[in-house]
Amino acid sequence: MKKTLFLVCLALLIPSISYANDDSAAKINLVKQVYQEARNPERLSSDILKKYADPSFKKALNVADRAEEGCFDADPIWNSQDPDYQEKVRVSALSNGKVRALLSGRHVDYSVSCSNGTCKISDVGGWKKVLLQCR
């Protein structure tokens, strides 16, 4: 009886584990796409982020665009004032659900949420709170 109960529980658990892995893969692919587009130095990071942002993060980016003084002291995608657009980037899922882009000696953590097969960025490195306070 215990063995049967264990197997039933295991059978119910496996689809949720596989769903979580699919979610992680989608989040990782989204962040990889951001870096693929960010390799073009003519593209603004804020435009790339807006393309993949959820409504609340897009609002924060728009507030920053309207601010009189610059809100970014570094490029949020590269976490650098002078990005190397060809720098190697390794992207992985963290246990807290975030996605980390690992660069040379620094990292950028992305908050990404997925729903119905679509993933959106809800924050990059904690910038959303800062951007909403820009004036």
PDB file of C-alpha atoms in Angstrom:
ATOM      1  CA  MET A   1       0.000   0.000   0.000  1.00  0.00           C
ATOM      2  CA  LYS A   2       2.789   2.419   0.923  1.00  0.00           C
ATOM      3  CA  LYS A   3       4.594   1.626  -2.317  1.00  0.00           C
ATOM      4  CA  THR A   4       1.441   2.303  -4.354  1.00  0.00           C
ATOM      5  CA  LEU A   5       0.831   5.586  -2.541  1.00  0.00           C
ATOM      6  CA  PHE A   6       4.447   6.598  -3.139  1.00  0.00           C
ATOM      7  CA  LEU A   7       4.175   5.827  -6.863  1.00  0.00           C
ATOM      8  CA  VAL A   8       0.923   7.793  -7.166  1.00  0.00           C
ATOM      9  CA  CYS A   9       2.494  10.802  -5.421  1.00  0.00           C
ATOM     10  CA  LEU A  10       5.563  10.542  -7.628  1.00  0.00           C
ATOM     11  CA  ALA A  11       3.409  10.385 -10.760  1.00  0.00           C
ATOM     12  CA  LEU A  12       1.600  13.548  -9.675  1.00  0.00           C
ATOM     13  CA  LEU A  13       4.847  15.338  -8.871  1.00  0.00           C
ATOM     14  CA  ILE A  14       6.703  14.630 -12.119  1.00  0.00           C
ATOM     15  CA  PRO A  15       4.511  16.853 -14.364  1.00  0.00           C
ATOM     16  CA  SER A  16       5.003  19.824 -12.023  1.00  0.00           C
ATOM     17  CA  ILE A  17       8.758  19.347 -12.017  1.00  0.00           C
ATOM     18  CA  SER A  18       8.804  19.188 -15.784  1.00  0.00           C
ATOM     19  CA  TYR A  19       6.570  22.294 -15.988  1.00  0.00           C
ATOM     20  CA  ALA A  20       8.991  24.203 -13.746  1.00  0.00           C
ATOM     21  CA  ASN A  21      11.883  23.163 -15.955  1.00  0.00           C
ATOM     22  CA  ASP A  22      10.014  24.345 -19.058  1.00  0.00           C
ATOM     23  CA  ASP A  23       9.426  27.674 -17.308  1.00  0.00           C
ATOM     24  CA  SER A  24      13.127  27.994 -16.488  1.00  0.00           C
ATOM     25  CA  ALA A  25      14.101  27.207 -20.065  1.00  0.00           C
ATOM     26  CA  ALA A  26      11.708  29.867 -21.379  1.00  0.00           C
ATOM     27  CA  LYS A  27      13.075  32.432 -18.908  1.00  0.00           C
ATOM     28  CA  ILE A  28      16.664  31.610 -19.880  1.00  0.00           C
ATOM     29  CA  ASN A  29      15.825  31.871 -23.586  1.00  0.00           C
ATOM     30  CA  LEU A  30      14.247  35.284 -23.042  1.00  0.00           C
ATOM     31  CA  VAL A  31      17.350  36.640 -21.295  1.00  0.00           C
ATOM     32  CA  LYS A  32      19.592  35.143 -23.997  1.00  0.00           C
ATOM     33  CA  GLN A  33      17.464  36.950 -26.595  1.00  0.00           C
ATOM     34  CA  VAL A  34      17.966  40.229 -24.710  1.00  0.00           C
ATOM     35  CA  TYR A  35      21.748  39.804 -24.906  1.00  0.00           C
ATOM     36  CA  GLN A  36      21.622  38.809 -28.552  1.00  0.00           C
ATOM     37  CA  GLU A  37      19.847  42.082 -29.343  1.00  0.00           C
ATOM     38  CA  ALA A  38      22.031  44.093 -26.941  1.00  0.00           C
ATOM     39  CA  ARG A  39      25.166  43.137 -28.883  1.00  0.00           C
ATOM     40  CA  ASN A  40      24.203  45.810 -31.402  1.00  0.00           C
ATOM     41  CA  PRO A  41      25.720  49.033 -29.971  1.00  0.00           C
ATOM     42  CA  GLU A  42      23.184  51.123 -31.880  1.00  0.00           C
ATOM     43  CA  ARG A  43      20.280  49.639 -29.906  1.00  0.00           C
ATOM     44  CA  LEU A  44      19.375  51.361 -26.645  1.00  0.00           C
ATOM     45  CA  SER A  45      19.126  49.056 -23.663  1.00  0.00           C
ATOM     46  CA  SER A  46      15.921  50.749 -22.555  1.00  0.00           C
ATOM     47  CA  ASP A  47      14.297  49.988 -25.929  1.00  0.00           C
ATOM     48  CA  ILE A  48      15.346  46.340 -25.746  1.00  0.00           C
ATOM     49  CA  LEU A  49      14.061  46.029 -22.185  1.00  0.00           C
ATOM     50  CA  LYS A  50      10.739  47.709 -23.072  1.00  0.00           C
ATOM     51  CA  LYS A  51      10.243  45.144 -25.823  1.00  0.00           C
ATOM     52  CA  TYR A  52      10.334  42.305 -23.271  1.00  0.00           C
ATOM     53  CA  ALA A  53       9.043  44.119 -20.163  1.00  0.00           C
ATOM     54  CA  ASP A  54       5.836  43.436 -18.299  1.00  0.00           C
ATOM     55  CA  PRO A  55       3.520  46.462 -17.879  1.00  0.00           C
ATOM     56  CA  SER A  56       4.940  47.557 -14.505  1.00  0.00           C
ATOM     57  CA  PHE A  57       8.569  47.437 -15.649  1.00  0.00           C
ATOM     58  CA  LYS A  58       7.665  49.151 -18.931  1.00  0.00           C
ATOM     59  CA  LYS A  59       6.048  51.930 -16.874  1.00  0.00           C
ATOM     60  CA  ALA A  60       9.270  52.344 -14.868  1.00  0.00           C
ATOM     61  CA  LEU A  61      11.325  52.519 -18.071  1.00  0.00           C
ATOM     62  CA  ASN A  62       8.948  55.156 -19.477  1.00  0.00           C
ATOM     63  CA  VAL A  63       9.259  57.220 -16.269  1.00  0.00           C
ATOM     64  CA  ALA A  64      13.036  57.130 -16.719  1.00  0.00           C
ATOM     65  CA  ASP A  65      12.699  58.237 -20.357  1.00  0.00           C
ATOM     66  CA  ARG A  66      10.682  61.303 -19.303  1.00  0.00           C
ATOM     67  CA  ALA A  67      13.006  62.249 -16.440  1.00  0.00           C
ATOM     68  CA  GLU A  68      14.988  65.460 -16.800  1.00  0.00           C
ATOM     69  CA  GLU A  69      18.213  63.929 -15.589  1.00  0.00           C
ATOM     70  CA  GLY A  70      19.642  60.536 -16.475  1.00  0.00           C
ATOM     71  CA  CYS A  71      18.373  57.754 -14.267  1.00  0.00           C
ATOM     72  CA  PHE A  72      20.891  55.104 -15.280  1.00  0.00           C
ATOM     73  CA  ASP A  73      24.435  55.347 -13.986  1.00  0.00           C
ATOM     74  CA  ALA A  74      25.293  52.197 -15.957  1.00  0.00           C
ATOM     75  CA  ASP A  75      23.806  50.133 -18.741  1.00  0.00           C
ATOM     76  CA  PRO A  76      21.358  47.853 -16.887  1.00  0.00           C
ATOM     77  CA  ILE A  77      21.758  44.954 -19.319  1.00  0.00           C
ATOM     78  CA  TRP A  78      25.552  44.912 -19.108  1.00  0.00           C
ATOM     79  CA  ASN A  79      25.906  46.349 -15.581  1.00  0.00           C
ATOM     80  CA  SER A  80      28.642  48.569 -16.960  1.00  0.00           C
ATOM     81  CA  GLN A  81      29.233  52.188 -17.929  1.00  0.00           C
ATOM     82  CA  ASP A  82      31.334  51.077 -20.884  1.00  0.00           C
ATOM     83  CA  PRO A  83      29.904  47.769 -22.132  1.00  0.00           C
ATOM     84  CA  ASP A  84      31.866  45.274 -24.188  1.00  0.00           C
ATOM     85  CA  TYR A  85      29.119  44.226 -26.574  1.00  0.00           C
ATOM     86  CA  GLN A  86      30.976  41.064 -27.580  1.00  0.00           C
ATOM     87  CA  GLU A  87      31.588  39.917 -24.005  1.00  0.00           C
ATOM     88  CA  LYS A  88      30.732  36.300 -23.273  1.00  0.00           C
ATOM     89  CA  VAL A  89      27.519  35.951 -21.268  1.00  0.00           C
ATOM     90  CA  ARG A  90      26.414  32.795 -19.465  1.00  0.00           C
ATOM     91  CA  VAL A  91      22.752  32.621 -18.505  1.00  0.00           C
ATOM     92  CA  SER A  92      21.293  30.309 -15.866  1.00  0.00           C
ATOM     93  CA  ALA A  93      18.223  29.936 -13.671  1.00  0.00           C
ATOM     94  CA  LEU A  94      18.605  30.566  -9.945  1.00  0.00           C
ATOM     95  CA  SER A  95      16.822  28.648  -7.203  1.00  0.00           C
ATOM     96  CA  ASN A  96      14.819  31.784  -6.293  1.00  0.00           C
ATOM     97  CA  GLY A  97      13.204  31.849  -9.755  1.00  0.00           C
ATOM     98  CA  LYS A  98      15.358  34.663 -11.121  1.00  0.00           C
ATOM     99  CA  VAL A  99      17.642  34.331 -14.118  1.00  0.00           C
ATOM    100  CA  ARG A 100      21.291  35.332 -13.811  1.00  0.00           C
ATOM    101  CA  ALA A 101      23.448  36.627 -16.629  1.00  0.00           C
ATOM    102  CA  LEU A 102      27.052  36.048 -15.631  1.00  0.00           C
ATOM    103  CA  LEU A 103      29.572  38.391 -17.218  1.00  0.00           C
ATOM    104  CA  SER A 104      33.285  38.924 -16.560  1.00  0.00           C
ATOM    105  CA  GLY A 105      33.487  39.673 -12.842  1.00  0.00           C
ATOM    106  CA  ARG A 106      29.873  40.798 -12.465  1.00  0.00           C
ATOM    107  CA  HIS A 107      26.329  39.579 -12.918  1.00  0.00           C
ATOM    108  CA  VAL A 108      22.842  40.834 -13.674  1.00  0.00           C
ATOM    109  CA  ASP A 109      19.782  39.179 -12.126  1.00  0.00           C
ATOM    110  CA  TYR A 110      16.534  39.258 -14.082  1.00  0.00           C
ATOM    111  CA  SER A 111      13.087  38.813 -12.562  1.00  0.00           C
ATOM    112  CA  VAL A 112      11.048  37.074 -15.235  1.00  0.00           C
ATOM    113  CA  SER A 113       7.473  35.865 -14.997  1.00  0.00           C
ATOM    114  CA  CYS A 114       5.785  33.505 -17.426  1.00  0.00           C
ATOM    115  CA  SER A 115       2.105  32.996 -18.103  1.00  0.00           C
ATOM    116  CA  ASN A 116       0.409  31.001 -20.850  1.00  0.00           C
ATOM    117  CA  GLY A 117       3.728  30.355 -22.588  1.00  0.00           C
ATOM    118  CA  THR A 118       4.786  34.014 -22.675  1.00  0.00           C
ATOM    119  CA  CYS A 119       7.576  35.371 -20.483  1.00  0.00           C
ATOM    120  CA  LYS A 120       8.114  39.015 -19.570  1.00  0.00           C
ATOM    121  CA  ILE A 121      10.829  40.804 -17.614  1.00  0.00           C
ATOM    122  CA  SER A 122       9.531  42.421 -14.423  1.00  0.00           C
ATOM    123  CA  ASP A 123      12.853  43.841 -13.176  1.00  0.00           C
ATOM    124  CA  VAL A 124      16.557  43.898 -13.970  1.00  0.00           C
ATOM    125  CA  GLY A 125      19.002  44.091 -11.106  1.00  0.00           C
ATOM    126  CA  GLY A 126      16.557  45.975  -8.866  1.00  0.00           C
ATOM    127  CA  TRP A 127      16.350  48.933 -11.259  1.00  0.00           C
ATOM    128  CA  LYS A 128      12.550  49.159 -11.322  1.00  0.00           C
ATOM    129  CA  LYS A 129      12.297  50.790  -7.887  1.00  0.00           C
ATOM    130  CA  VAL A 130      15.033  53.300  -8.778  1.00  0.00           C
ATOM    131  CA  LEU A 131      13.468  54.173 -12.131  1.00  0.00           C
ATOM    132  CA  LEU A 132      10.031  54.806 -10.637  1.00  0.00           C
ATOM    133  CA  GLN A 133      11.618  57.472  -8.419  1.00  0.00           C
ATOM    134  CA  CYS A 134      13.290  59.331 -11.313  1.00  0.00           C
ATOM    135  CA  ARG A 135      12.207  62.904 -11.871  1.00  0.00           C
TER     136      ARG A 135
END
